[in-house]
């Protein structure tokens, strides 16, 4: 009987709820893509910052750079010009550090803003999923009334509808993972290069998956539970009059 | 036996009295029709007997069990078979699956459920539509599937709320013949709500309701 129950849930998704499943799939992909793009952006910015910093700190200590300077000092007047103007350089270095501080503050501000914007967009995506679920379950109030009128308990109705919602979310997740696998199979080598270059660690990937999973699972489930609770409170005779 | 005592139902925070002090006895295996104009309270009475709604006052006892003291979902599944005016079949399920629905919660295996549902589809002459969805059926055929669904748990009481309300006279006749036939076969009590006297006069007893009260 449990098997029949599962098959009812799956059939209902493919016969009736494929539109909402498709919307949820698109939103899941959207959230996932947004998090990936933000993470890559953040990681690449950090990488560029690190490179800049190391270049700045090593500009006069770096062996290659010193060697380069030595060559210049021996062969041209450029080095003389540099050494002669060293006082003026020291004076301007004060201004440079101010500019650096300002730049760092700006970068920090933009990063914070970017974090909140991303969080906001992810939340909007999850809320859209919730609305899709709210509408999909709300439309079934009459059906819930019919099921209750033929002897189904609230628990059994909730099990069927929650099962359908979980299946819908799982379908979205399976499609996302399959798409990623296909992409990896086609571009595996290039992706490994990207991962190595940008220092994308297992932790970062896990973080993206966890945030997407939590937002695209729990918030839509809340969107399923709210109309369910409402449908349970009303009597079957009222639910069946629902249009 | 169904015993109703002093049944009152009030809607809209006291503004609408749907049923007022109803007292009624219905014997086992009896065929009763409830007649009345629209808004007289006949469907409300049927919903109360069917445990789809609860009264504000009074008691309903079905085969010695007070409905306010039992689990209504079990009562609806084990004792009742409900036929609605608008068939109320689940459109995404096939006819066979619709008939299987009330069997969930009983200790039936999937194959037993399928066999029972199939036997009933044969009984209402619709076995060829087993794997079709309700949208491919005519109004009369959908109502026959709804009757099969109502009978699948061998109910002791069959409640029908205007079962022929959406049908032409030919189909109405056929549906009522089917309901009566199944009632006699299963020795169930049949209560039919209707505003059509031609349907009502087939019953052993006619109860007329007006403004929430029994007229005769």
Tab-separated table of C-alpha atoms in Angstrom:
chain	number	residue	atom	x	y	z
A	1	UNK	CA	0.000	0.000	0.000
A	2	UNK	CA	2.907	2.318	0.774
A	3	UNK	CA	4.113	1.723	-2.761
A	4	UNK	CA	0.708	2.711	-4.124
A	5	UNK	CA	0.816	5.816	-1.958
A	6	UNK	CA	4.237	6.761	-3.383
A	7	UNK	CA	3.048	6.087	-6.910
A	8	UNK	CA	-0.018	8.328	-6.333
A	9	UNK	CA	2.282	11.137	-5.195
A	10	UNK	CA	4.588	10.744	-8.198
A	11	UNK	CA	1.714	10.460	-10.681
A	12	UNK	CA	0.156	13.607	-9.280
A	13	UNK	CA	3.403	15.509	-9.848
A	14	UNK	CA	3.771	14.417	-13.459
A	15	UNK	CA	0.091	14.785	-14.335
A	16	UNK	CA	-0.790	17.918	-12.477
A	17	UNK	CA	2.157	19.628	-10.831
A	18	UNK	CA	4.748	19.632	-13.597
A	19	UNK	CA	4.358	23.401	-14.109
A	20	UNK	CA	5.097	24.219	-10.482
A	21	UNK	CA	7.894	21.595	-10.512
A	22	UNK	CA	9.416	23.365	-13.515
A	23	UNK	CA	9.209	26.786	-11.807
A	24	UNK	CA	10.826	25.340	-8.679
A	25	UNK	CA	13.556	23.776	-10.813
A	26	UNK	CA	14.285	27.141	-12.474
A	27	UNK	CA	14.380	28.919	-9.107
A	28	UNK	CA	16.699	26.271	-7.628
A	29	UNK	CA	19.041	26.625	-10.607
A	30	UNK	CA	18.803	30.431	-10.221
A	31	UNK	CA	19.760	30.349	-6.542
A	32	UNK	CA	22.556	27.896	-7.247
A	33	UNK	CA	23.937	29.937	-10.163
A	34	UNK	CA	23.736	33.152	-8.144
A	35	UNK	CA	25.670	31.636	-5.246
A	36	UNK	CA	28.289	30.183	-7.604
A	37	UNK	CA	28.780	33.471	-9.436
A	38	UNK	CA	29.066	35.436	-6.169
A	39	UNK	CA	31.481	32.908	-4.681
A	40	UNK	CA	33.685	32.888	-7.777
A	41	UNK	CA	33.636	36.660	-7.839
A	42	UNK	CA	34.580	36.846	-4.159
A	43	UNK	CA	37.331	34.254	-4.526
A	44	UNK	CA	38.757	35.883	-7.659
A	45	UNK	CA	38.748	39.329	-5.975
A	46	UNK	CA	40.582	37.893	-2.972
A	47	UNK	CA	43.060	36.298	-5.307
A	48	UNK	CA	43.673	39.567	-7.179
A	49	UNK	CA	43.995	41.438	-3.840
A	50	UNK	CA	46.498	38.888	-2.592
A	51	UNK	CA	48.490	39.182	-5.800
A	52	UNK	CA	48.478	42.988	-5.583
A	53	UNK	CA	49.522	42.892	-1.937
A	54	UNK	CA	52.345	40.467	-2.590
A	55	UNK	CA	53.501	42.551	-5.536
A	56	UNK	CA	53.420	45.722	-3.412
A	57	UNK	CA	55.227	44.213	-0.451
A	58	UNK	CA	57.772	42.486	-2.610
A	59	UNK	CA	58.261	45.309	-5.068
A	60	UNK	CA	61.566	46.273	-3.493
A	61	UNK	CA	62.513	42.998	-1.944
A	62	UNK	CA	61.645	40.613	-4.648
A	63	UNK	CA	64.745	39.066	-6.105
A	64	UNK	CA	63.559	39.282	-9.674
A	65	UNK	CA	62.474	42.833	-9.246
A	66	UNK	CA	65.807	43.761	-7.583
A	67	UNK	CA	67.634	42.080	-10.375
A	68	UNK	CA	65.568	44.006	-12.808
A	69	UNK	CA	66.366	47.236	-10.977
A	70	UNK	CA	70.038	46.366	-10.897
A	71	UNK	CA	70.029	45.875	-14.628
A	72	UNK	CA	68.300	49.138	-15.052
A	73	UNK	CA	70.714	50.978	-12.710
A	74	UNK	CA	73.676	49.589	-14.565
A	75	UNK	CA	72.475	50.121	-18.048
A	76	UNK	CA	70.350	53.239	-18.027
A	77	UNK	CA	69.705	56.495	-16.353
A	78	UNK	CA	66.242	55.321	-15.313
A	79	UNK	CA	67.555	53.960	-12.034
A	80	UNK	CA	69.437	57.179	-11.324
A	81	UNK	CA	66.276	59.031	-11.927
A	82	UNK	CA	64.502	56.709	-9.494
A	83	UNK	CA	67.199	56.957	-6.768
A	84	UNK	CA	67.427	60.704	-7.166
A	85	UNK	CA	63.718	61.022	-6.684
A	86	UNK	CA	63.566	58.626	-3.723
A	87	UNK	CA	62.658	61.483	-1.344
A	88	UNK	CA	59.718	62.452	-3.400
A	89	UNK	CA	58.707	58.790	-3.555
A	90	UNK	CA	58.748	58.518	0.254
A	91	UNK	CA	56.614	61.639	0.502
A	92	UNK	CA	54.065	60.296	-1.943
A	93	UNK	CA	54.007	56.888	-0.233
A	94	UNK	CA	52.019	58.537	2.589
A	95	UNK	CA	49.361	59.589	0.108
A	96	UNK	CA	49.467	56.177	-1.495
A	97	UNK	CA	48.693	54.455	1.823
A	98	UNK	CA	45.731	56.793	2.299
A	99	UNK	CA	44.462	55.856	-1.134
A	100	UNK	CA	45.049	52.191	-0.307
A	101	UNK	CA	43.015	52.555	2.929
A	102	UNK	CA	40.247	54.274	1.012
A	103	UNK	CA	40.323	51.561	-1.626
A	104	UNK	CA	40.223	48.868	1.065
A	105	UNK	CA	37.263	50.554	2.778
A	106	UNK	CA	35.452	50.821	-0.542
A	107	UNK	CA	36.122	47.180	-1.354
A	108	UNK	CA	34.944	46.127	2.090
A	109	UNK	CA	31.763	48.221	1.691
A	110	UNK	CA	31.037	46.811	-1.742
A	111	UNK	CA	31.634	43.273	-0.453
A	112	UNK	CA	29.216	43.820	2.453
A	113	UNK	CA	26.629	45.292	0.093
A	114	UNK	CA	27.167	42.420	-2.304
A	115	UNK	CA	26.679	39.919	0.553
A	116	UNK	CA	23.370	41.484	1.593
A	117	UNK	CA	22.212	41.778	-2.024
A	118	UNK	CA	22.980	38.090	-2.597
A	119	UNK	CA	21.245	37.079	0.624
A	120	UNK	CA	18.251	39.196	-0.427
A	121	UNK	CA	18.110	37.650	-3.903
A	122	UNK	CA	18.427	34.129	-2.506
A	123	UNK	CA	15.628	34.911	-0.068
A	124	UNK	CA	13.469	36.300	-2.891
A	125	UNK	CA	14.054	33.090	-4.876
A	126	UNK	CA	13.113	30.958	-1.876
A	127	UNK	CA	10.033	33.096	-1.196
A	128	UNK	CA	8.941	32.703	-4.832
A	129	UNK	CA	9.220	28.943	-4.339
A	130	UNK	CA	7.124	29.280	-1.203
A	131	UNK	CA	4.449	31.223	-3.112
A	132	UNK	CA	4.387	28.557	-5.842
A	133	UNK	CA	3.855	25.906	-3.154
A	134	UNK	CA	1.256	28.008	-1.311
A	135	UNK	CA	-0.729	28.380	-4.517
A	136	UNK	CA	-0.321	24.734	-5.570
A	137	UNK	CA	-1.552	23.398	-2.212
A	138	UNK	CA	-4.183	26.138	-1.773
A	139	UNK	CA	-5.734	25.119	-5.097
A	140	UNK	CA	-6.150	21.612	-3.744
A	141	UNK	CA	-8.376	22.567	-0.814
A	142	UNK	CA	-11.378	21.012	-2.558
A	143	UNK	CA	-9.422	17.819	-3.212
A	144	UNK	CA	-8.383	17.724	0.461
A	145	UNK	CA	-12.085	18.046	1.375
A	146	UNK	CA	-12.954	15.125	-0.919
A	147	UNK	CA	-10.195	12.944	0.535
A	148	UNK	CA	-11.349	13.735	4.066
A	149	UNK	CA	-14.967	13.029	3.148
A	150	UNK	CA	-14.054	9.503	2.028
A	151	UNK	CA	-12.281	8.793	5.286
A	152	UNK	CA	-8.728	10.010	4.910
A	153	UNK	CA	-7.221	11.346	8.121
A	154	UNK	CA	-5.465	14.722	8.255
A	155	UNK	CA	-2.221	12.845	8.801
A	156	UNK	CA	-2.656	10.773	5.637
A	157	UNK	CA	-3.580	13.821	3.532
A	158	UNK	CA	-0.566	15.721	4.937
A	159	UNK	CA	1.702	12.747	4.196
A	160	UNK	CA	0.565	12.655	0.545
A	161	UNK	CA	0.894	16.389	-0.049
A	162	UNK	CA	4.218	16.729	1.787
A	163	UNK	CA	5.526	13.713	-0.082
A	164	UNK	CA	4.561	15.364	-3.365
A	165	UNK	CA	6.304	18.602	-2.338
A	166	UNK	CA	9.448	16.740	-1.283
A	167	UNK	CA	9.422	14.825	-4.580
A	168	UNK	CA	9.103	18.121	-6.471
A	169	UNK	CA	12.110	19.568	-4.615
A	170	UNK	CA	14.079	16.363	-5.056
A	171	UNK	CA	13.374	16.378	-8.795
A	172	UNK	CA	14.781	19.939	-8.947
A	173	UNK	CA	17.853	18.832	-7.035
A	174	UNK	CA	18.417	15.749	-9.137
A	175	UNK	CA	18.194	17.868	-12.315
A	176	UNK	CA	20.685	20.416	-10.872
A	177	UNK	CA	23.131	17.648	-9.946
A	178	UNK	CA	22.716	15.919	-13.332
A	179	UNK	CA	23.334	19.244	-15.125
A	180	UNK	CA	26.471	19.790	-13.028
A	181	UNK	CA	27.685	16.264	-13.769
A	182	UNK	CA	27.125	16.750	-17.500
A	183	UNK	CA	28.966	20.064	-17.330
A	184	UNK	CA	31.808	18.438	-15.382
A	185	UNK	CA	32.063	15.559	-17.833
A	186	UNK	CA	32.246	17.967	-20.760
A	187	UNK	CA	34.593	20.462	-19.088
A	188	UNK	CA	36.196	18.394	-16.324
A	189	UNK	CA	39.775	19.399	-17.059
A	190	UNK	CA	38.980	23.088	-17.468
A	191	UNK	CA	36.928	23.025	-14.268
A	192	UNK	CA	39.769	21.429	-12.312
A	193	UNK	CA	42.045	24.216	-13.595
A	194	UNK	CA	39.506	26.825	-12.508
A	195	UNK	CA	39.127	25.155	-9.107
A	196	UNK	CA	42.907	25.089	-8.630
A	197	UNK	CA	43.474	28.627	-9.870
A	198	UNK	CA	40.743	30.128	-7.731
A	199	UNK	CA	41.446	27.903	-4.723
A	200	UNK	CA	37.866	26.589	-4.723
A	201	UNK	CA	37.977	24.202	-1.816
A	202	UNK	CA	35.583	21.442	-0.819
A	203	UNK	CA	34.369	23.747	1.949
A	204	UNK	CA	33.294	26.463	-0.511
A	205	UNK	CA	31.460	23.946	-2.721
A	206	UNK	CA	29.774	22.453	0.334
A	207	UNK	CA	28.759	25.929	1.476
A	208	UNK	CA	27.084	26.648	-1.878
A	209	UNK	CA	25.253	23.323	-1.834
A	210	UNK	CA	24.174	23.730	1.802
A	211	UNK	CA	22.763	27.240	1.329
A	212	UNK	CA	20.936	26.250	-1.867
A	213	UNK	CA	19.644	23.065	-0.267
A	214	UNK	CA	18.403	24.778	2.891
A	215	UNK	CA	16.731	27.692	1.107
A	216	UNK	CA	15.167	25.562	-1.617
A	217	UNK	CA	13.939	22.923	0.830
A	218	UNK	CA	12.778	24.473	4.080
A	219	UNK	CA	11.127	27.645	2.829
A	220	UNK	CA	9.032	25.838	0.145
A	221	UNK	CA	8.072	23.204	2.731
A	222	UNK	CA	6.757	26.022	4.922
A	223	UNK	CA	4.780	27.085	1.838
A	224	UNK	CA	3.241	23.605	1.779
A	225	UNK	CA	2.485	23.405	5.486
A	226	UNK	CA	0.673	26.774	5.835
A	227	UNK	CA	-2.214	26.017	3.399
A	228	UNK	CA	-2.326	22.431	4.673
A	229	UNK	CA	-2.937	23.632	8.236
A	230	UNK	CA	-5.614	25.976	6.925
A	231	UNK	CA	-7.272	23.139	4.970
A	232	UNK	CA	-7.210	20.891	8.046
A	233	UNK	CA	-9.012	23.433	10.188
A	234	UNK	CA	-11.942	23.738	7.808
A	235	UNK	CA	-14.572	21.015	7.745
A	236	UNK	CA	-14.765	18.699	4.693
A	237	UNK	CA	-18.151	20.159	3.718
A	238	UNK	CA	-16.621	23.671	3.563
A	239	UNK	CA	-13.454	22.476	1.809
A	240	UNK	CA	-15.525	20.859	-0.933
A	241	UNK	CA	-17.287	24.144	-1.626
A	242	UNK	CA	-13.892	25.815	-2.163
A	243	UNK	CA	-13.285	27.042	-5.726
B	1	UNK	CA	-30.444	2.714	12.880
B	2	UNK	CA	-29.842	6.459	12.683
B	3	UNK	CA	-31.247	8.536	15.533
B	4	UNK	CA	-31.143	12.320	15.401
B	5	UNK	CA	-32.200	14.339	18.429
B	6	UNK	CA	-32.735	18.061	18.723
B	7	UNK	CA	-30.238	18.819	15.949
B	8	UNK	CA	-29.464	22.487	15.394
B	9	UNK	CA	-26.961	24.044	13.042
B	10	UNK	CA	-26.258	27.755	12.968
B	11	UNK	CA	-23.986	29.526	10.485
B	12	UNK	CA	-22.555	33.046	10.221
B	13	UNK	CA	-22.239	33.609	13.994
B	14	UNK	CA	-25.917	33.073	14.627
B	15	UNK	CA	-27.267	34.949	11.614
B	16	UNK	CA	-28.341	31.848	9.639
B	17	UNK	CA	-30.137	28.934	11.248
B	18	UNK	CA	-29.704	26.063	8.799
B	19	UNK	CA	-31.349	23.394	10.953
B	20	UNK	CA	-33.628	23.889	13.955
B	21	UNK	CA	-34.381	21.179	16.529
B	22	UNK	CA	-34.493	18.259	14.098
B	23	UNK	CA	-35.667	14.899	15.479
B	24	UNK	CA	-35.491	11.951	13.117
B	25	UNK	CA	-35.248	8.154	13.139
B	26	UNK	CA	-34.116	6.155	10.112
B	27	UNK	CA	-34.295	2.352	10.229
B	28	UNK	CA	-31.572	0.017	8.997
B	29	UNK	CA	-31.816	-0.909	5.290
B	30	UNK	CA	-34.402	1.812	4.770
B	31	UNK	CA	-34.398	4.024	1.653
B	32	UNK	CA	-35.161	7.577	2.694
B	33	UNK	CA	-35.301	10.658	0.547
B	34	UNK	CA	-34.952	14.150	1.950
B	35	UNK	CA	-36.764	16.782	-0.083
B	36	UNK	CA	-36.771	20.517	0.147
B	37	UNK	CA	-36.155	23.701	-1.731
B	38	UNK	CA	-32.720	25.230	-2.164
B	39	UNK	CA	-31.397	26.511	1.171
B	40	UNK	CA	-33.924	24.530	3.202
B	41	UNK	CA	-31.149	22.683	5.065
B	42	UNK	CA	-31.393	19.243	3.440
B	43	UNK	CA	-27.725	19.072	2.405
B	44	UNK	CA	-26.674	20.399	5.817
B	45	UNK	CA	-28.605	17.548	7.448
B	46	UNK	CA	-26.915	15.018	5.158
B	47	UNK	CA	-23.491	16.519	5.919
B	48	UNK	CA	-24.189	16.192	9.649
B	49	UNK	CA	-25.192	12.538	9.282
B	50	UNK	CA	-22.072	11.996	7.184
B	51	UNK	CA	-19.797	13.620	9.759
B	52	UNK	CA	-18.683	16.259	7.234
B	53	UNK	CA	-19.944	18.994	9.524
B	54	UNK	CA	-20.680	19.188	13.227
B	55	UNK	CA	-23.909	20.408	14.837
B	56	UNK	CA	-24.116	23.302	17.297
B	57	UNK	CA	-26.651	21.413	19.371
B	58	UNK	CA	-28.166	17.956	19.469
B	59	UNK	CA	-26.884	14.458	18.859
B	60	UNK	CA	-26.620	12.032	15.966
B	61	UNK	CA	-26.314	8.325	16.659
B	62	UNK	CA	-25.503	5.920	13.853
B	63	UNK	CA	-25.824	2.250	14.800
B	64	UNK	CA	-25.601	3.148	18.456
B	65	UNK	CA	-22.491	5.311	18.103
B	66	UNK	CA	-22.713	8.983	19.016
B	67	UNK	CA	-20.896	10.887	16.238
B	68	UNK	CA	-19.545	13.507	18.648
B	69	UNK	CA	-17.684	10.770	20.535
B	70	UNK	CA	-16.057	8.804	17.741
B	71	UNK	CA	-13.249	9.475	15.299
B	72	UNK	CA	-15.064	10.868	12.279
B	73	UNK	CA	-12.442	9.853	9.700
B	74	UNK	CA	-12.835	6.188	10.739
B	75	UNK	CA	-16.621	6.517	10.683
B	76	UNK	CA	-16.561	8.045	7.198
B	77	UNK	CA	-14.239	5.353	5.896
B	78	UNK	CA	-15.777	2.279	7.524
B	79	UNK	CA	-19.488	3.027	7.784
B	80	UNK	CA	-20.299	5.532	5.054
B	81	UNK	CA	-20.362	5.803	1.320
B	82	UNK	CA	-20.885	9.342	0.064
B	83	UNK	CA	-22.108	10.258	-3.428
B	84	UNK	CA	-21.975	13.954	-4.242
B	85	UNK	CA	-23.837	16.041	-6.776
B	86	UNK	CA	-20.601	16.943	-8.580
B	87	UNK	CA	-19.147	13.394	-8.435
B	88	UNK	CA	-15.967	14.914	-6.876
B	89	UNK	CA	-13.576	12.496	-8.541
B	90	UNK	CA	-9.887	13.426	-8.351
B	91	UNK	CA	-9.090	14.485	-11.947
B	92	UNK	CA	-5.423	13.431	-11.872
B	93	UNK	CA	-6.190	9.861	-10.935
B	94	UNK	CA	-7.677	7.193	-13.168
B	95	UNK	CA	-11.147	5.793	-12.502
B	96	UNK	CA	-9.609	2.719	-10.883
B	97	UNK	CA	-7.353	4.814	-8.636
B	98	UNK	CA	-10.295	7.006	-7.631
B	99	UNK	CA	-12.182	3.926	-6.471
B	100	UNK	CA	-9.129	2.699	-4.555
B	101	UNK	CA	-8.862	5.924	-2.537
B	102	UNK	CA	-11.236	4.999	0.334
B	103	UNK	CA	-9.342	1.730	0.797
B	104	UNK	CA	-6.247	3.521	2.074
B	105	UNK	CA	-6.111	3.033	5.815
B	106	UNK	CA	-7.661	-0.440	5.671
B	107	UNK	CA	-5.457	-3.470	5.911
B	108	UNK	CA	-5.564	-4.242	2.203
B	109	UNK	CA	-2.639	-5.077	-0.001
B	110	UNK	CA	-2.210	-3.180	-3.265
B	111	UNK	CA	-3.469	-6.142	-5.301
B	112	UNK	CA	-6.506	-6.585	-3.036
B	113	UNK	CA	-7.286	-2.893	-3.435
B	114	UNK	CA	-7.018	-3.176	-7.196
B	115	UNK	CA	-9.228	-6.292	-7.285
B	116	UNK	CA	-11.933	-4.701	-5.148
B	117	UNK	CA	-11.920	-1.517	-7.228
B	118	UNK	CA	-11.986	-3.487	-10.473
B	119	UNK	CA	-14.932	-5.618	-9.301
B	120	UNK	CA	-16.902	-2.483	-8.557
B	121	UNK	CA	-16.018	-0.944	-11.908
B	122	UNK	CA	-17.371	-4.126	-13.507
B	123	UNK	CA	-20.484	-3.851	-11.365
B	124	UNK	CA	-21.171	-0.366	-12.728
B	125	UNK	CA	-20.294	-1.505	-16.279
B	126	UNK	CA	-17.263	0.714	-16.644
B	127	UNK	CA	-14.397	-1.747	-16.508
B	128	UNK	CA	-13.153	-0.608	-19.923
B	129	UNK	CA	-12.572	2.861	-18.429
B	130	UNK	CA	-10.417	1.577	-15.554
B	131	UNK	CA	-7.265	3.335	-16.715
B	132	UNK	CA	-8.961	6.395	-18.144
B	133	UNK	CA	-9.127	9.719	-16.364
B	134	UNK	CA	-12.537	11.100	-15.369
B	135	UNK	CA	-12.372	13.871	-17.978
B	136	UNK	CA	-12.919	11.265	-20.726
B	137	UNK	CA	-16.202	10.134	-19.165
B	138	UNK	CA	-19.716	11.545	-19.543
B	139	UNK	CA	-21.569	13.010	-16.546
B	140	UNK	CA	-23.536	9.800	-15.998
B	141	UNK	CA	-20.401	7.645	-16.257
B	142	UNK	CA	-18.550	9.851	-13.765
B	143	UNK	CA	-21.440	9.514	-11.348
B	144	UNK	CA	-21.328	5.728	-11.754
B	145	UNK	CA	-17.607	5.792	-10.882
B	146	UNK	CA	-18.485	7.953	-7.855
B	147	UNK	CA	-21.057	5.349	-6.792
B	148	UNK	CA	-18.458	2.613	-7.181
B	149	UNK	CA	-16.098	4.652	-4.967
B	150	UNK	CA	-18.841	5.090	-2.370
B	151	UNK	CA	-19.492	1.341	-2.293
B	152	UNK	CA	-15.916	0.063	-2.205
B	153	UNK	CA	-15.777	-0.243	1.587
B	154	UNK	CA	-19.126	-2.063	1.808
B	155	UNK	CA	-20.765	0.833	3.660
B	156	UNK	CA	-23.687	0.334	5.998
B	157	UNK	CA	-25.046	3.763	5.147
B	158	UNK	CA	-25.042	5.303	1.655
B	159	UNK	CA	-25.551	9.059	1.537
B	160	UNK	CA	-26.265	10.742	-1.791
B	161	UNK	CA	-26.485	14.500	-2.094
B	162	UNK	CA	-28.461	15.298	-5.263
B	163	UNK	CA	-26.752	12.448	-7.167
B	164	UNK	CA	-28.780	13.201	-10.294
B	165	UNK	CA	-28.634	16.982	-10.024
B	166	UNK	CA	-26.360	17.370	-13.054
B	167	UNK	CA	-27.852	14.600	-15.176
B	168	UNK	CA	-30.598	14.261	-17.773
B	169	UNK	CA	-33.685	12.177	-16.973
B	170	UNK	CA	-32.380	9.031	-18.670
B	171	UNK	CA	-29.085	9.087	-16.769
B	172	UNK	CA	-30.906	10.068	-13.557
B	173	UNK	CA	-33.094	6.994	-13.846
B	174	UNK	CA	-30.066	4.796	-14.471
B	175	UNK	CA	-28.138	6.225	-11.490
B	176	UNK	CA	-31.088	5.784	-9.143
B	177	UNK	CA	-31.623	2.204	-10.378
B	178	UNK	CA	-27.954	1.506	-9.701
B	179	UNK	CA	-28.072	3.050	-6.218
B	180	UNK	CA	-31.199	1.090	-5.276
B	181	UNK	CA	-29.792	-2.117	-6.679
B	182	UNK	CA	-26.561	-1.745	-4.706
B	183	UNK	CA	-28.452	-0.767	-1.563
B	184	UNK	CA	-30.531	-3.947	-1.788
B	185	UNK	CA	-27.473	-6.078	-2.528
B	186	UNK	CA	-25.552	-4.751	0.469
B	187	UNK	CA	-28.522	-4.222	2.821
B	188	UNK	CA	-27.357	-0.689	3.437
B	189	UNK	CA	-29.395	2.304	4.520
B	190	UNK	CA	-29.806	4.743	1.631
B	191	UNK	CA	-30.456	8.444	2.212
B	192	UNK	CA	-30.894	10.579	-0.886
B	193	UNK	CA	-31.222	14.342	-0.856
B	194	UNK	CA	-33.150	15.659	-3.838
B	195	UNK	CA	-35.518	18.368	-4.939
B	196	UNK	CA	-36.953	16.128	-7.674
B	197	UNK	CA	-40.180	14.441	-6.622
B	198	UNK	CA	-39.763	11.707	-9.276
B	199	UNK	CA	-36.576	10.635	-7.513
B	200	UNK	CA	-37.973	11.125	-4.012
B	201	UNK	CA	-41.048	8.981	-4.566
B	202	UNK	CA	-38.915	5.888	-5.164
B	203	UNK	CA	-37.971	5.910	-1.470
B	204	UNK	CA	-39.640	4.040	1.402
B	205	UNK	CA	-39.995	7.293	3.270
B	206	UNK	CA	-39.951	10.957	2.176
B	207	UNK	CA	-38.826	13.624	4.641
B	208	UNK	CA	-39.681	17.191	3.670
B	209	UNK	CA	-37.589	19.996	5.085
B	210	UNK	CA	-38.485	23.668	5.039
B	211	UNK	CA	-36.529	26.507	6.633
B	212	UNK	CA	-34.432	24.082	8.646
B	213	UNK	CA	-37.350	22.174	10.104
B	214	UNK	CA	-39.031	18.900	9.212
B	215	UNK	CA	-42.400	19.527	7.622
B	216	UNK	CA	-43.560	15.946	7.278
